[in-house]
Short mmCIF file of C-alpha atoms in Angstrom, two decimals:
data_model
loop_
_atom_site.label_atom_id
_atom_site.label_comp_id
_atom_site.label_asym_id
_atom_site.label_seq_id
_atom_site.Cartn_x
_atom_site.Cartn_y
_atom_site.Cartn_z
CA UNK A 1 0.06 0.02 0.07
CA UNK A 2 1.79 3.22 -1.23
CA UNK A 3 0.30 5.49 1.50
CA UNK A 4 1.24 3.24 4.42
CA UNK A 5 4.71 2.56 3.04
CA UNK A 6 5.39 6.29 2.51
CA UNK A 7 4.33 7.15 6.08
CA UNK A 8 6.32 4.41 7.63
CA UNK A 9 9.47 5.26 5.70
CA UNK A 10 9.05 8.86 6.73
CA UNK A 11 8.21 8.30 10.35
CA UNK A 12 10.29 5.19 11.40
CA UNK A 13 13.81 6.41 11.12
CA UNK A 14 15.68 3.77 13.21
CA UNK A 15 15.35 -0.03 13.64
CA UNK A 16 15.00 0.41 17.36
CA UNK A 17 12.18 3.04 17.15
CA UNK A 18 9.14 2.31 19.28
CA UNK A 19 6.14 2.46 16.96
CA UNK A 20 2.42 2.75 17.69
CA UNK A 21 -0.36 2.12 15.18
CA UNK A 22 -3.56 3.21 16.95
CA UNK A 23 -6.97 1.84 15.72
CA UNK A 24 -4.88 -0.62 13.71
CA UNK A 25 -7.55 -2.72 12.10
CA UNK A 26 -5.54 -5.15 9.86
CA UNK A 27 -2.23 -3.44 11.11
CA UNK A 28 -1.26 -2.35 7.73
CA UNK A 29 1.34 0.08 9.07
CA UNK A 30 2.83 -2.35 11.44
CA UNK A 31 3.15 -4.93 8.58
CA UNK A 32 4.99 -2.15 6.59
CA UNK A 33 7.46 -1.61 9.47
CA UNK A 34 7.99 -5.30 9.74
CA UNK A 35 8.55 -5.59 6.00
CA UNK A 36 11.96 -4.09 6.47
CA UNK A 37 13.06 -7.20 8.19
CA UNK A 38 15.56 -5.48 10.60
CA UNK A 39 13.21 -3.70 13.08
CA UNK A 40 14.08 -4.41 16.77
CA UNK A 41 12.15 -1.75 18.61
CA UNK A 42 8.66 -2.44 20.14
CA UNK A 43 5.77 -2.50 17.79
CA UNK A 44 2.31 -1.91 19.34
CA UNK A 45 -1.17 -1.63 17.86
CA UNK A 46 -4.47 -0.75 19.43
CA UNK A 47 -7.74 -2.05 18.05
CA UNK A 48 -11.24 -1.62 19.41
CA UNK A 49 -12.56 -4.91 18.36
CA UNK A 50 -11.17 -7.99 20.17
CA UNK A 51 -11.60 -10.31 17.15
CA UNK A 52 -9.79 -7.86 14.85
CA UNK A 53 -7.02 -7.37 17.40
CA UNK A 54 -6.50 -11.11 17.72
CA UNK A 55 -6.48 -11.63 13.92
CA UNK A 56 -3.94 -8.60 13.43
CA UNK A 57 -1.58 -10.10 16.02
CA UNK A 58 -1.80 -13.50 14.32
CA UNK A 59 -1.04 -12.21 10.76
CA UNK A 60 1.82 -10.14 12.07
CA UNK A 61 3.38 -13.15 13.81
CA UNK A 62 2.74 -15.36 10.79
CA UNK A 63 4.89 -12.77 8.85
CA UNK A 64 7.67 -13.04 11.36
CA UNK A 65 6.84 -9.69 12.93
CA UNK A 66 7.01 -9.40 16.76
CA UNK A 67 4.23 -7.04 17.63
CA UNK A 68 1.65 -6.64 20.34
CA UNK A 69 -1.93 -5.50 19.60
CA UNK A 70 -4.00 -4.35 22.47
CA UNK A 71 -7.82 -4.80 22.31
CA UNK A 72 -9.55 -1.71 23.54
CA UNK A 73 -10.61 1.92 22.95
CA UNK A 74 -7.58 4.06 21.83
CA UNK A 75 -8.95 6.96 23.92
CA UNK A 76 -8.46 4.81 27.05
CA UNK A 77 -4.90 3.86 26.03
CA UNK A 78 -2.48 5.85 28.07
CA UNK A 79 1.15 4.91 27.22
CA UNK A 80 1.73 8.62 26.94
CA UNK A 81 5.28 9.69 25.90
CA UNK A 82 6.28 6.17 25.08
CA UNK A 83 6.89 6.12 21.25
CA UNK A 84 9.25 7.53 18.77
CA UNK A 85 6.68 7.33 15.98
CA UNK A 86 2.83 7.07 15.69
CA UNK A 87 1.52 6.18 12.30
CA UNK A 88 -1.85 5.21 11.04
CA UNK A 89 -5.26 5.96 9.56
CA UNK A 90 -7.77 7.12 12.26
CA UNK A 91 -11.40 6.16 12.15
CA UNK A 92 -13.62 8.84 10.75
CA UNK A 93 -16.92 9.05 12.44
CA UNK A 94 -19.00 12.08 11.88
CA UNK A 95 -20.56 13.85 14.83
CA UNK A 96 -24.10 12.57 14.17
CA UNK A 97 -22.85 9.03 14.77
CA UNK A 98 -20.12 9.88 17.33
CA UNK A 99 -22.02 10.18 20.63
CA UNK A 100 -22.40 8.92 24.09
CA UNK A 101 -19.53 7.35 26.05
CA UNK A 102 -17.25 7.19 23.05
CA UNK A 103 -17.53 10.93 22.41
CA UNK A 104 -17.08 11.76 26.12
CA UNK A 105 -13.81 9.73 26.25
CA UNK A 106 -12.55 11.40 23.09
CA UNK A 107 -13.25 14.93 24.22
CA UNK A 108 -11.58 14.07 27.55
CA UNK A 109 -8.63 12.79 25.79
CA UNK A 110 -8.27 16.01 23.68
CA UNK A 111 -8.68 18.15 26.84
CA UNK A 112 -5.74 16.31 28.37
CA UNK A 113 -3.73 18.17 25.75
CA UNK A 114 -5.53 21.34 26.26
CA UNK A 115 -7.67 21.15 23.10
CA UNK A 116 -11.41 21.70 23.64
CA UNK A 117 -13.51 20.26 20.76
CA UNK A 118 -17.10 21.30 19.92
CA UNK A 119 -19.98 18.94 19.57
CA UNK A 120 -19.58 19.15 15.91
CA UNK A 121 -16.12 17.54 15.93
CA UNK A 122 -15.77 14.18 14.17
CA UNK A 123 -13.74 11.36 15.79
CA UNK A 124 -10.45 11.97 13.94
CA UNK A 125 -9.88 15.38 15.63
CA UNK A 126 -9.54 14.03 19.10
CA UNK A 127 -7.75 11.00 17.78
CA UNK A 128 -4.94 13.06 16.24
CA UNK A 129 -4.37 15.05 19.45
CA UNK A 130 -4.37 11.83 21.63
CA UNK A 131 -2.02 10.13 19.21
CA UNK A 132 0.39 13.10 19.55
CA UNK A 133 0.45 12.60 23.42
CA UNK A 134 1.86 9.11 22.99
CA UNK A 135 5.09 10.49 21.45
CA UNK A 136 8.39 10.92 23.17
CA UNK A 137 9.98 14.31 22.94
CA UNK A 138 11.33 14.59 19.33
CA UNK A 139 8.93 12.01 18.01
CA UNK A 140 7.09 11.95 14.59
CA UNK A 141 3.40 11.75 13.85
CA UNK A 142 2.34 10.41 10.40
CA UNK A 143 -1.42 10.19 9.93
CA UNK A 144 -3.95 9.84 7.08
CA UNK A 145 -6.51 12.54 7.95
CA UNK A 146 -9.71 13.91 6.27
CA UNK A 147 -9.00 16.95 4.26
CA UNK A 148 -11.50 18.64 6.70
CA UNK A 149 -8.35 19.20 8.78
CA UNK A 150 -7.61 22.21 6.45
CA UNK A 151 -11.04 23.92 6.57
CA UNK A 152 -13.43 23.20 9.33
CA UNK A 153 -13.79 25.47 12.28
CA UNK A 154 -13.96 22.74 14.88
CA UNK A 155 -10.41 21.67 13.93
CA UNK A 156 -8.95 25.06 14.83
CA UNK A 157 -7.74 23.67 18.17
CA UNK A 158 -6.08 20.69 16.44
CA UNK A 159 -4.28 22.99 13.96
CA UNK A 160 -3.06 25.18 16.79
CA UNK A 161 -1.90 22.16 18.84
CA UNK A 162 0.06 20.77 16.00
CA UNK A 163 1.76 24.24 15.32
CA UNK A 164 2.43 24.69 18.94
CA UNK A 165 4.02 21.31 19.72
CA UNK A 166 5.85 20.21 16.55
CA UNK A 167 9.02 21.77 15.26
CA UNK A 168 7.96 20.99 11.75
CA UNK A 169 4.41 20.38 10.26
CA UNK A 170 3.99 19.15 6.73
CA UNK A 171 0.95 18.15 4.59
CA UNK A 172 0.84 16.08 1.44
CA UNK A 173 -2.15 17.01 -0.65
CA UNK A 174 -3.64 14.95 -3.44
CA UNK A 175 -5.29 16.06 -6.65
CA UNK A 176 -7.29 12.78 -6.92
CA UNK A 177 -8.90 10.55 -4.33
CA UNK A 178 -6.53 8.12 -2.69
CA UNK A 179 -8.57 5.12 -1.70
CA UNK A 180 -10.76 3.36 -4.32
CA UNK A 181 -14.40 3.39 -3.31
CA UNK A 182 -13.84 5.82 -0.43
CA UNK A 183 -15.45 9.14 -0.97
CA UNK A 184 -13.58 11.00 1.73
CA UNK A 185 -10.73 13.29 0.56
CA UNK A 186 -7.63 12.89 2.57
CA UNK A 187 -4.32 14.62 3.33
CA UNK A 188 -1.27 13.16 4.87
CA UNK A 189 0.01 14.87 8.03
CA UNK A 190 3.67 14.69 8.60
CA UNK A 191 4.57 16.29 12.00
CA UNK A 192 8.00 15.86 13.56
CA UNK A 193 10.20 16.83 16.41
CA UNK A 194 7.39 16.79 19.02
CA UNK A 195 7.94 19.14 22.00
CA UNK A 196 5.42 18.22 24.73
CA UNK A 197 5.66 21.33 26.89
CA UNK A 198 6.70 23.89 24.31
CA UNK A 199 4.74 26.53 22.37
CA UNK A 200 6.58 27.79 19.32
CA UNK A 201 6.08 31.39 18.55
CA UNK A 202 4.51 33.09 15.49
CA UNK A 203 5.07 33.15 12.58
CA UNK A 204 5.36 29.46 11.83
CA UNK A 205 5.58 28.08 8.25
CA UNK A 206 4.50 24.61 7.02
CA UNK A 207 5.82 22.38 4.37
CA UNK A 208 3.38 21.48 1.51
CA UNK A 209 3.64 18.84 -1.09
CA UNK A 210 1.03 18.23 -3.88
CA UNK A 211 0.85 14.93 -5.86
CA UNK A 212 -1.79 13.55 -8.22
CA UNK A 213 -2.37 10.24 -6.47
CA UNK A 214 -0.86 7.70 -4.01
CA UNK A 215 1.54 6.51 -6.72
CA UNK A 216 2.94 9.92 -6.87
CA UNK A 217 4.36 9.63 -3.32
CA UNK A 218 7.27 7.64 -4.78
CA UNK A 219 8.56 10.65 -6.65
CA UNK A 220 7.77 13.43 -4.18
CA UNK A 221 9.25 16.76 -5.30
CA UNK A 222 10.63 19.45 -3.09
CA UNK A 223 8.14 20.99 -0.68
CA UNK A 224 7.05 24.54 -0.71
CA UNK A 225 6.85 26.64 2.41
CA UNK A 226 3.55 28.42 3.43
CA UNK A 227 2.76 30.44 6.54
CA UNK A 228 -0.80 30.29 7.88
CA UNK A 229 -2.33 33.65 9.03
CA UNK A 230 -2.32 32.32 12.48
CA UNK A 231 -1.84 28.95 14.21
CA UNK A 232 -5.45 27.92 14.31
CA UNK A 233 -6.31 29.49 11.07
CA UNK A 234 -7.71 27.42 8.23
CA UNK A 235 -5.09 25.76 6.04
CA UNK A 236 -7.28 25.79 2.89
CA UNK A 237 -5.10 28.54 1.32
CA UNK A 238 -2.29 25.97 1.40
CA UNK A 239 -3.97 24.36 -1.55
CA UNK A 240 -3.07 27.23 -3.78
CA UNK A 241 -0.10 27.13 -6.08
CA UNK A 242 3.15 28.87 -5.28
CA UNK A 243 2.74 31.39 -7.95
CA UNK A 244 -0.95 32.08 -6.89
CA UNK A 245 0.06 32.31 -3.31
CA UNK A 246 2.72 34.84 -4.12
CA UNK A 247 0.41 36.98 -6.27
CA UNK A 248 -2.57 36.74 -3.83
CA UNK A 249 -0.38 37.69 -0.75
CA UNK A 250 1.10 40.65 -2.62
CA UNK A 251 -2.30 42.04 -3.42
CA UNK A 252 -4.02 41.41 -0.14
CA UNK A 253 -0.98 42.93 1.66
CA UNK A 254 -1.12 46.06 -0.20
CA UNK A 255 -3.16 49.28 0.61
CA UNK A 256 -5.47 48.30 -2.29
CA UNK A 257 -7.17 45.58 -0.31
CA UNK A 258 -8.54 45.08 3.23
CA UNK A 259 -10.94 42.76 4.94
CA UNK A 260 -14.79 43.09 4.94
CA UNK A 261 -14.78 44.00 8.60
CA UNK A 262 -12.91 47.27 7.68
CA UNK A 263 -16.15 48.33 5.83
CA UNK A 264 -18.67 47.18 8.50
CA UNK A 265 -20.17 44.53 10.67
CA UNK A 266 -21.63 41.35 9.25
CA UNK A 267 -24.49 39.83 11.18
CA UNK A 268 -26.90 36.97 10.99
CA UNK A 269 -30.45 37.69 9.92
CA UNK A 270 -33.59 37.41 11.97
CA UNK A 271 -34.86 33.95 13.05
CA UNK A 272 -38.60 33.55 12.93
CA UNK A 273 -39.05 30.02 14.19
CA UNK A 274 -41.56 29.31 11.47
CA UNK A 275 -41.04 31.06 8.05
CA UNK A 276 -44.20 29.48 6.75
CA UNK A 277 -46.22 31.47 9.25
CA UNK A 278 -44.27 34.68 9.60
CA UNK A 279 -43.29 35.42 5.97
CA UNK A 280 -46.12 36.44 3.67
CA UNK A 281 -46.76 37.48 0.07
CA UNK A 282 -48.64 40.81 -0.61
CA UNK A 283 -51.58 38.77 -1.84
CA UNK A 284 -51.76 36.69 1.36
CA UNK A 285 -51.53 39.77 3.58
CA UNK A 286 -54.31 41.36 1.64
CA UNK A 287 -56.47 38.28 1.92
CA UNK A 288 -55.94 38.20 5.65
CA UNK A 289 -56.75 41.91 5.91
CA UNK A 290 -53.59 42.71 7.80
CA UNK A 291 -52.68 46.44 8.40
CA UNK A 292 -49.38 48.11 7.40
CA UNK A 293 -48.59 48.27 11.16
CA UNK A 294 -48.66 44.57 11.38
CA UNK A 295 -45.94 44.05 8.68
CA UNK A 296 -42.36 45.05 7.91
CA UNK A 297 -40.82 44.71 4.43
CA UNK A 298 -38.72 41.65 3.82
CA UNK A 299 -36.13 40.31 1.44
CA UNK A 300 -37.78 36.97 0.70
CA UNK A 301 -36.36 33.80 2.18
CA UNK A 302 -33.30 32.42 0.29
CA UNK A 303 -30.89 34.36 -1.86
CA UNK A 304 -31.56 33.65 -5.51
CA UNK A 305 -32.88 37.05 -5.99
CA UNK A 306 -29.64 38.64 -4.64
CA UNK A 307 -27.25 37.61 -7.33
CA UNK A 308 -27.24 41.07 -8.94
CA UNK A 309 -25.66 44.34 -7.65
CA UNK A 310 -28.68 45.57 -5.77
CA UNK A 311 -32.18 45.06 -4.45
CA UNK A 312 -34.29 47.96 -5.43
CA UNK A 313 -37.82 48.99 -4.33
CA UNK A 314 -39.04 48.10 -7.79
CA UNK A 315 -37.43 44.68 -7.70
CA UNK A 316 -38.88 43.96 -4.35
CA UNK A 317 -42.35 44.95 -5.65
CA UNK A 318 -41.90 42.65 -8.58
CA UNK A 319 -40.90 39.75 -6.26
CA UNK A 320 -44.05 40.33 -4.23
CA UNK A 321 -46.20 40.56 -7.35
CA UNK A 322 -44.76 37.14 -8.40
CA UNK A 323 -46.00 35.60 -5.13
CA UNK A 324 -42.80 35.74 -3.09
CA UNK A 325 -42.87 36.61 0.63
CA UNK A 326 -41.91 40.28 0.81
CA UNK A 327 -43.60 40.86 4.17
CA UNK A 328 -42.84 39.72 7.61
CA UNK A 329 -45.55 39.42 10.13
CA UNK A 330 -44.30 41.59 13.08
CA UNK A 331 -46.75 43.90 14.74
CA UNK A 332 -44.86 46.81 16.16
CA UNK A 333 -47.34 47.64 18.84
CA UNK A 334 -50.93 46.55 19.42
CA UNK A 335 -51.76 44.04 16.63
CA UNK A 336 -54.83 44.90 14.50
CA UNK A 337 -58.04 42.76 14.82
CA UNK A 338 -56.98 40.83 11.69
CA UNK A 339 -53.51 40.29 13.18
CA UNK A 340 -55.07 38.92 16.38
CA UNK A 341 -57.12 36.46 14.32
CA UNK A 342 -53.88 35.41 12.47
CA UNK A 343 -52.11 34.93 15.83
CA UNK A 344 -54.95 32.75 16.96
CA UNK A 345 -54.75 30.69 13.84
CA UNK A 346 -50.90 30.23 14.51
CA UNK A 347 -51.81 28.86 17.92
CA UNK A 348 -54.38 26.59 16.56
CA UNK A 349 -51.53 25.10 14.36
CA UNK A 350 -49.11 25.05 17.23
CA UNK A 351 -46.66 27.51 15.72
CA UNK A 352 -46.22 28.89 19.20
CA UNK A 353 -44.80 25.61 20.31
CA UNK A 354 -41.86 25.82 17.89
CA UNK A 355 -38.65 26.32 19.88
CA UNK A 356 -37.73 29.82 18.89
CA UNK A 357 -41.33 30.84 19.37
CA UNK A 358 -41.70 29.16 22.72
CA UNK A 359 -38.65 30.92 24.23
CA UNK A 360 -39.81 34.51 23.49
CA UNK A 361 -42.56 36.72 24.68
CA UNK A 362 -44.81 37.36 23.02
CA UNK A 363 -44.16 34.36 20.73
CA UNK A 364 -45.38 36.13 17.68
CA UNK A 365 -43.02 39.10 17.79
CA UNK A 366 -39.84 38.25 15.93
CA UNK A 367 -36.64 39.85 17.40
CA UNK A 368 -36.05 42.93 15.41
CA UNK A 369 -33.03 43.88 13.23
CA UNK A 370 -32.86 47.13 11.36
CA UNK A 371 -32.42 47.03 7.64
CA UNK A 372 -28.79 46.30 6.58
CA UNK A 373 -26.89 48.43 4.13
CA UNK A 374 -25.68 45.40 2.23
CA UNK A 375 -26.86 41.70 1.94
CA UNK A 376 -24.06 39.02 1.85
CA UNK A 377 -25.29 35.62 0.50
CA UNK A 378 -24.77 32.74 2.95
CA UNK A 379 -24.89 29.59 0.84
CA UNK A 380 -23.28 29.82 -2.60
CA UNK A 381 -22.93 27.54 -5.62
CA UNK A 382 -20.26 29.91 -7.06
CA UNK A 383 -19.18 32.74 -4.76
CA UNK A 384 -20.60 35.00 -1.95
CA UNK A 385 -22.34 38.08 -3.44
CA UNK A 386 -22.59 41.44 -1.79
CA UNK A 387 -25.82 43.32 -2.82
CA UNK A 388 -27.01 46.87 -2.26
CA UNK A 389 -30.15 46.96 -0.13
CA UNK A 390 -31.64 49.88 -1.85
CA UNK A 391 -35.06 48.71 -0.92
CA UNK A 392 -34.25 48.93 2.86
CA UNK A 393 -35.82 45.50 3.30
CA UNK A 394 -35.27 43.38 6.47
CA UNK A 395 -33.58 40.12 6.18
CA UNK A 396 -33.80 36.54 7.61
CA UNK A 397 -30.98 34.19 8.59
CA UNK A 398 -30.83 32.78 4.98
CA UNK A 399 -28.58 35.76 4.17
CA UNK A 400 -26.25 38.03 6.23
CA UNK A 401 -26.48 41.72 6.69
CA UNK A 402 -23.62 44.12 6.38
CA UNK A 403 -23.88 47.40 8.48
CA UNK A 404 -21.37 49.80 6.96
CA UNK A 405 -19.42 52.11 9.14
CA UNK A 406 -20.05 55.84 9.38
CA UNK A 407 -18.12 57.61 6.59
CA UNK A 408 -18.14 54.47 4.32
CA UNK A 409 -21.84 54.07 3.70
CA UNK A 410 -22.05 56.09 0.45
CA UNK A 411 -19.20 54.32 -1.32
CA UNK A 412 -19.90 50.95 0.36
CA UNK A 413 -23.59 50.83 -0.83
CA UNK A 414 -22.98 52.09 -4.31
CA UNK A 415 -19.59 50.66 -5.19
CA UNK A 416 -18.57 47.78 -2.88
CA UNK A 417 -21.00 45.33 -4.51
CA UNK A 418 -19.42 45.82 -7.91
CA UNK A 419 -15.85 46.13 -6.59
CA UNK A 420 -16.08 42.82 -4.60
CA UNK A 421 -16.66 41.01 -7.97
CA UNK A 422 -12.90 40.58 -8.56
CA UNK A 423 -10.61 37.52 -8.73
CA UNK A 424 -8.87 38.22 -5.47
CA UNK A 425 -12.16 38.28 -3.50
CA UNK A 426 -13.36 35.16 -5.27
CA UNK A 427 -10.24 33.27 -4.44
CA UNK A 428 -10.30 34.65 -0.79
CA UNK A 429 -13.92 33.39 -0.43
CA UNK A 430 -12.71 29.82 -1.20
CA UNK A 431 -10.10 30.11 1.61
CA UNK A 432 -12.22 31.72 4.26
CA UNK A 433 -15.47 29.86 3.58
CA UNK A 434 -16.06 26.24 3.80
CA UNK A 435 -17.47 23.50 1.54
CA UNK A 436 -20.94 22.34 2.46
CA UNK A 437 -23.50 19.72 1.22
CA UNK A 438 -23.65 19.51 -2.52
CA UNK A 439 -20.53 21.48 -2.95
CA UNK A 440 -22.00 24.69 -1.73
CA UNK A 441 -19.67 27.35 -0.34
CA UNK A 442 -20.88 28.52 3.05
CA UNK A 443 -19.58 31.63 4.75
CA UNK A 444 -20.49 32.52 8.35
CA UNK A 445 -20.38 36.15 9.64
CA UNK A 446 -17.08 35.72 11.43
CA UNK A 447 -15.53 34.10 8.33
CA UNK A 448 -17.03 37.00 6.28
CA UNK A 449 -15.00 39.38 8.43
CA UNK A 450 -11.83 38.06 6.90
CA UNK A 451 -12.98 38.10 3.32
CA UNK A 452 -10.44 40.22 1.21
CA UNK A 453 -12.15 43.02 -0.63
CA UNK A 454 -10.97 46.28 -2.22
CA UNK A 455 -10.09 48.94 0.32
CA UNK A 456 -12.01 52.29 0.60
CA UNK A 457 -8.89 53.98 -0.81
CA UNK A 458 -8.95 51.79 -3.93
CA UNK A 459 -12.64 52.01 -4.39
CA UNK A 460 -12.65 55.79 -4.27
CA UNK A 461 -9.69 55.92 -6.68
CA UNK A 462 -11.49 53.85 -9.22
CA UNK A 463 -15.09 55.16 -8.47
CA UNK A 464 -15.66 56.70 -11.94
CA UNK A 465 -14.47 53.53 -13.79
CA UNK A 466 -16.59 51.33 -11.62
CA UNK A 467 -19.59 53.38 -12.38
CA UNK A 468 -18.74 53.34 -16.08
CA UNK A 469 -18.75 49.52 -16.22
CA UNK A 470 -21.73 49.03 -13.90
CA UNK A 471 -24.30 48.58 -16.63
CA UNK A 472 -22.13 45.94 -18.43
CA UNK A 473 -21.38 44.09 -15.24
CA UNK A 474 -25.08 44.02 -14.24
CA UNK A 475 -25.94 42.59 -17.76
CA UNK A 476 -23.32 39.82 -17.33
CA UNK A 477 -24.67 38.94 -14.00
CA UNK A 478 -28.30 38.77 -15.31
CA UNK A 479 -27.04 36.41 -18.00
CA UNK A 480 -25.39 34.21 -15.42
CA UNK A 481 -21.90 35.00 -16.63
CA UNK A 482 -20.14 35.62 -13.37
CA UNK A 483 -16.58 35.24 -14.64
CA UNK A 484 -17.23 37.64 -17.54
CA UNK A 485 -18.48 40.31 -14.93
CA UNK A 486 -15.34 39.68 -12.88
CA UNK A 487 -13.10 40.11 -15.88
CA UNK A 488 -14.59 43.63 -16.31
CA UNK A 489 -13.86 44.47 -12.61
CA UNK A 490 -10.38 42.98 -12.69
CA UNK A 491 -9.50 45.24 -15.68
CA UNK A 492 -10.40 48.31 -13.63
CA UNK A 493 -9.05 47.33 -10.19
CA UNK A 494 -6.27 44.73 -10.53
CA UNK A 495 -4.65 45.24 -13.91
CA UNK A 496 -5.66 48.88 -14.33
CA UNK A 497 -5.26 50.61 -11.01
CA UNK A 498 -2.96 48.13 -9.21
CA UNK A 499 -0.81 47.14 -12.15
CA UNK A 500 -1.17 43.36 -11.59
CA UNK A 501 0.50 41.67 -14.57
CA UNK A 502 -1.27 39.00 -16.67
CA UNK A 503 0.79 36.08 -15.40
CA UNK A 504 -0.12 36.81 -11.76
CA UNK A 505 -3.75 37.36 -12.63
CA UNK A 506 -3.91 33.99 -14.46
CA UNK A 507 -2.33 32.19 -11.43
CA UNK A 508 -4.90 33.75 -9.18
CA UNK A 509 -7.85 32.86 -11.47
CA UNK A 510 -6.48 29.26 -11.95
CA UNK A 511 -6.20 28.68 -8.14
CA UNK A 512 -9.75 29.92 -7.61
CA UNK A 513 -11.01 27.61 -10.42
CA UNK A 514 -9.06 24.66 -8.86
CA UNK A 515 -10.32 25.25 -5.30
CA UNK A 516 -13.92 25.78 -6.47
CA UNK A 517 -13.58 22.65 -8.64
CA UNK A 518 -12.40 20.59 -5.67
CA UNK A 519 -15.38 21.86 -3.59
CA UNK A 520 -17.90 21.00 -6.14
CA UNK A 521 -16.30 17.65 -6.94
CA UNK A 522 -16.38 16.68 -3.29
CA UNK A 523 -20.03 17.74 -3.15
CA UNK A 524 -20.93 15.46 -6.08
CA UNK A 525 -18.96 12.45 -4.92
CA UNK A 526 -20.42 12.78 -1.40
CA UNK A 527 -23.86 12.83 -2.78
CA UNK A 528 -24.45 16.26 -1.38
CA UNK A 529 -24.24 15.02 2.29
#
């Protein structure tokens, strides 16, 4: 098996190394160590299932390999600080199926290392940390891990622990799937020179290798160095090419770009508890006889209508005329008689028993948020879109609201939606967001804070040119040609004002295409789950 052979050859550097393979199954990694024929150090496996542990020990001995396989839960295994090398392929159990006593032991094991894991963490996260604790000072950790290591928020503590406690951290990234019939995308973690009680200072660089498939491990080229923004930050930017990374870093490090939080605050939308009850079309509000004081204007649930540059009052009226819910039932003071009747109908249908309704008083008054200056789409097939809220509509939690800072509102509302349609922001979205079911790109408010966007200085400098291309950009967006719209904005901002050369721009665009392609491909092969 090329992956096991590669990790063993990297991690086991001396015949007398003490080697541990946790959750060993068929003990593939221990077999690889024994294949060398000269290993004299202790070889130990841990396997949850007794029958599998006994069979693994039998096959090892049949191959002339002196090894011990313990039957039991690895999270209860406590030979801490005993091994020169830990190698293996942890079990990958999603949080939905990872519960009860097993989860409790896993979280306790991670906490022993000072890593607090959320309830969303899959089994591999605690496994990687607990495996590291079994290393001697100077030891090496070689694991096959889900590519989620690079991107998910719950792995931030794992990423920080690795950067804090290993002198060198490396990743091998694959262009194609490694294991036939297995949908999960994996990376190889190569962490060496373990220091149990040390915390390395910032900045820390990593070593990255990219190969096509497992066979490519035999001809591994020189690594490239990459420095994460912080120890716990996502490592998804490490998937970029060297040329793309240099160009991207140069642009976002200049005064022409900043992060979205410079412009304003991004917030979640209102949560109704029952959109079916609280969101209403104009036709339905009329049929119910509701008064204007019973309602506030609403950007309809979802974000399909927010793929252009702005939501105008005219567009909102057209959405309502087509039957979409452009009203939110929210009496500001005393409900009208018709509103009281509608409230009673909701109680008859047990709407008031829904959790969000049940925990507020009165149940029918949705917590209020003032209209945002901009909308930011939350779930995206292509890329997050910033849209001007010219209609001054309120928003639900299917989109985010951006509240611009004083002094930036005029330029932010009129120009930031078009300025954000550039190749740097599109690539940045792939690195700060996360892949979701079906290959969607999901971006939370705190992630959106770090989205790279043109700075107020650059936007003001290019204001006339941005206004000049506005009509053409809007037309391309209406036609569904996002990248053609982006090309128009790139010409103004990146190549025009910032002087980015064609070679750098091509590298940035290619990296964005590659990252988006990986995200979409993962969504398709995982069946959208």
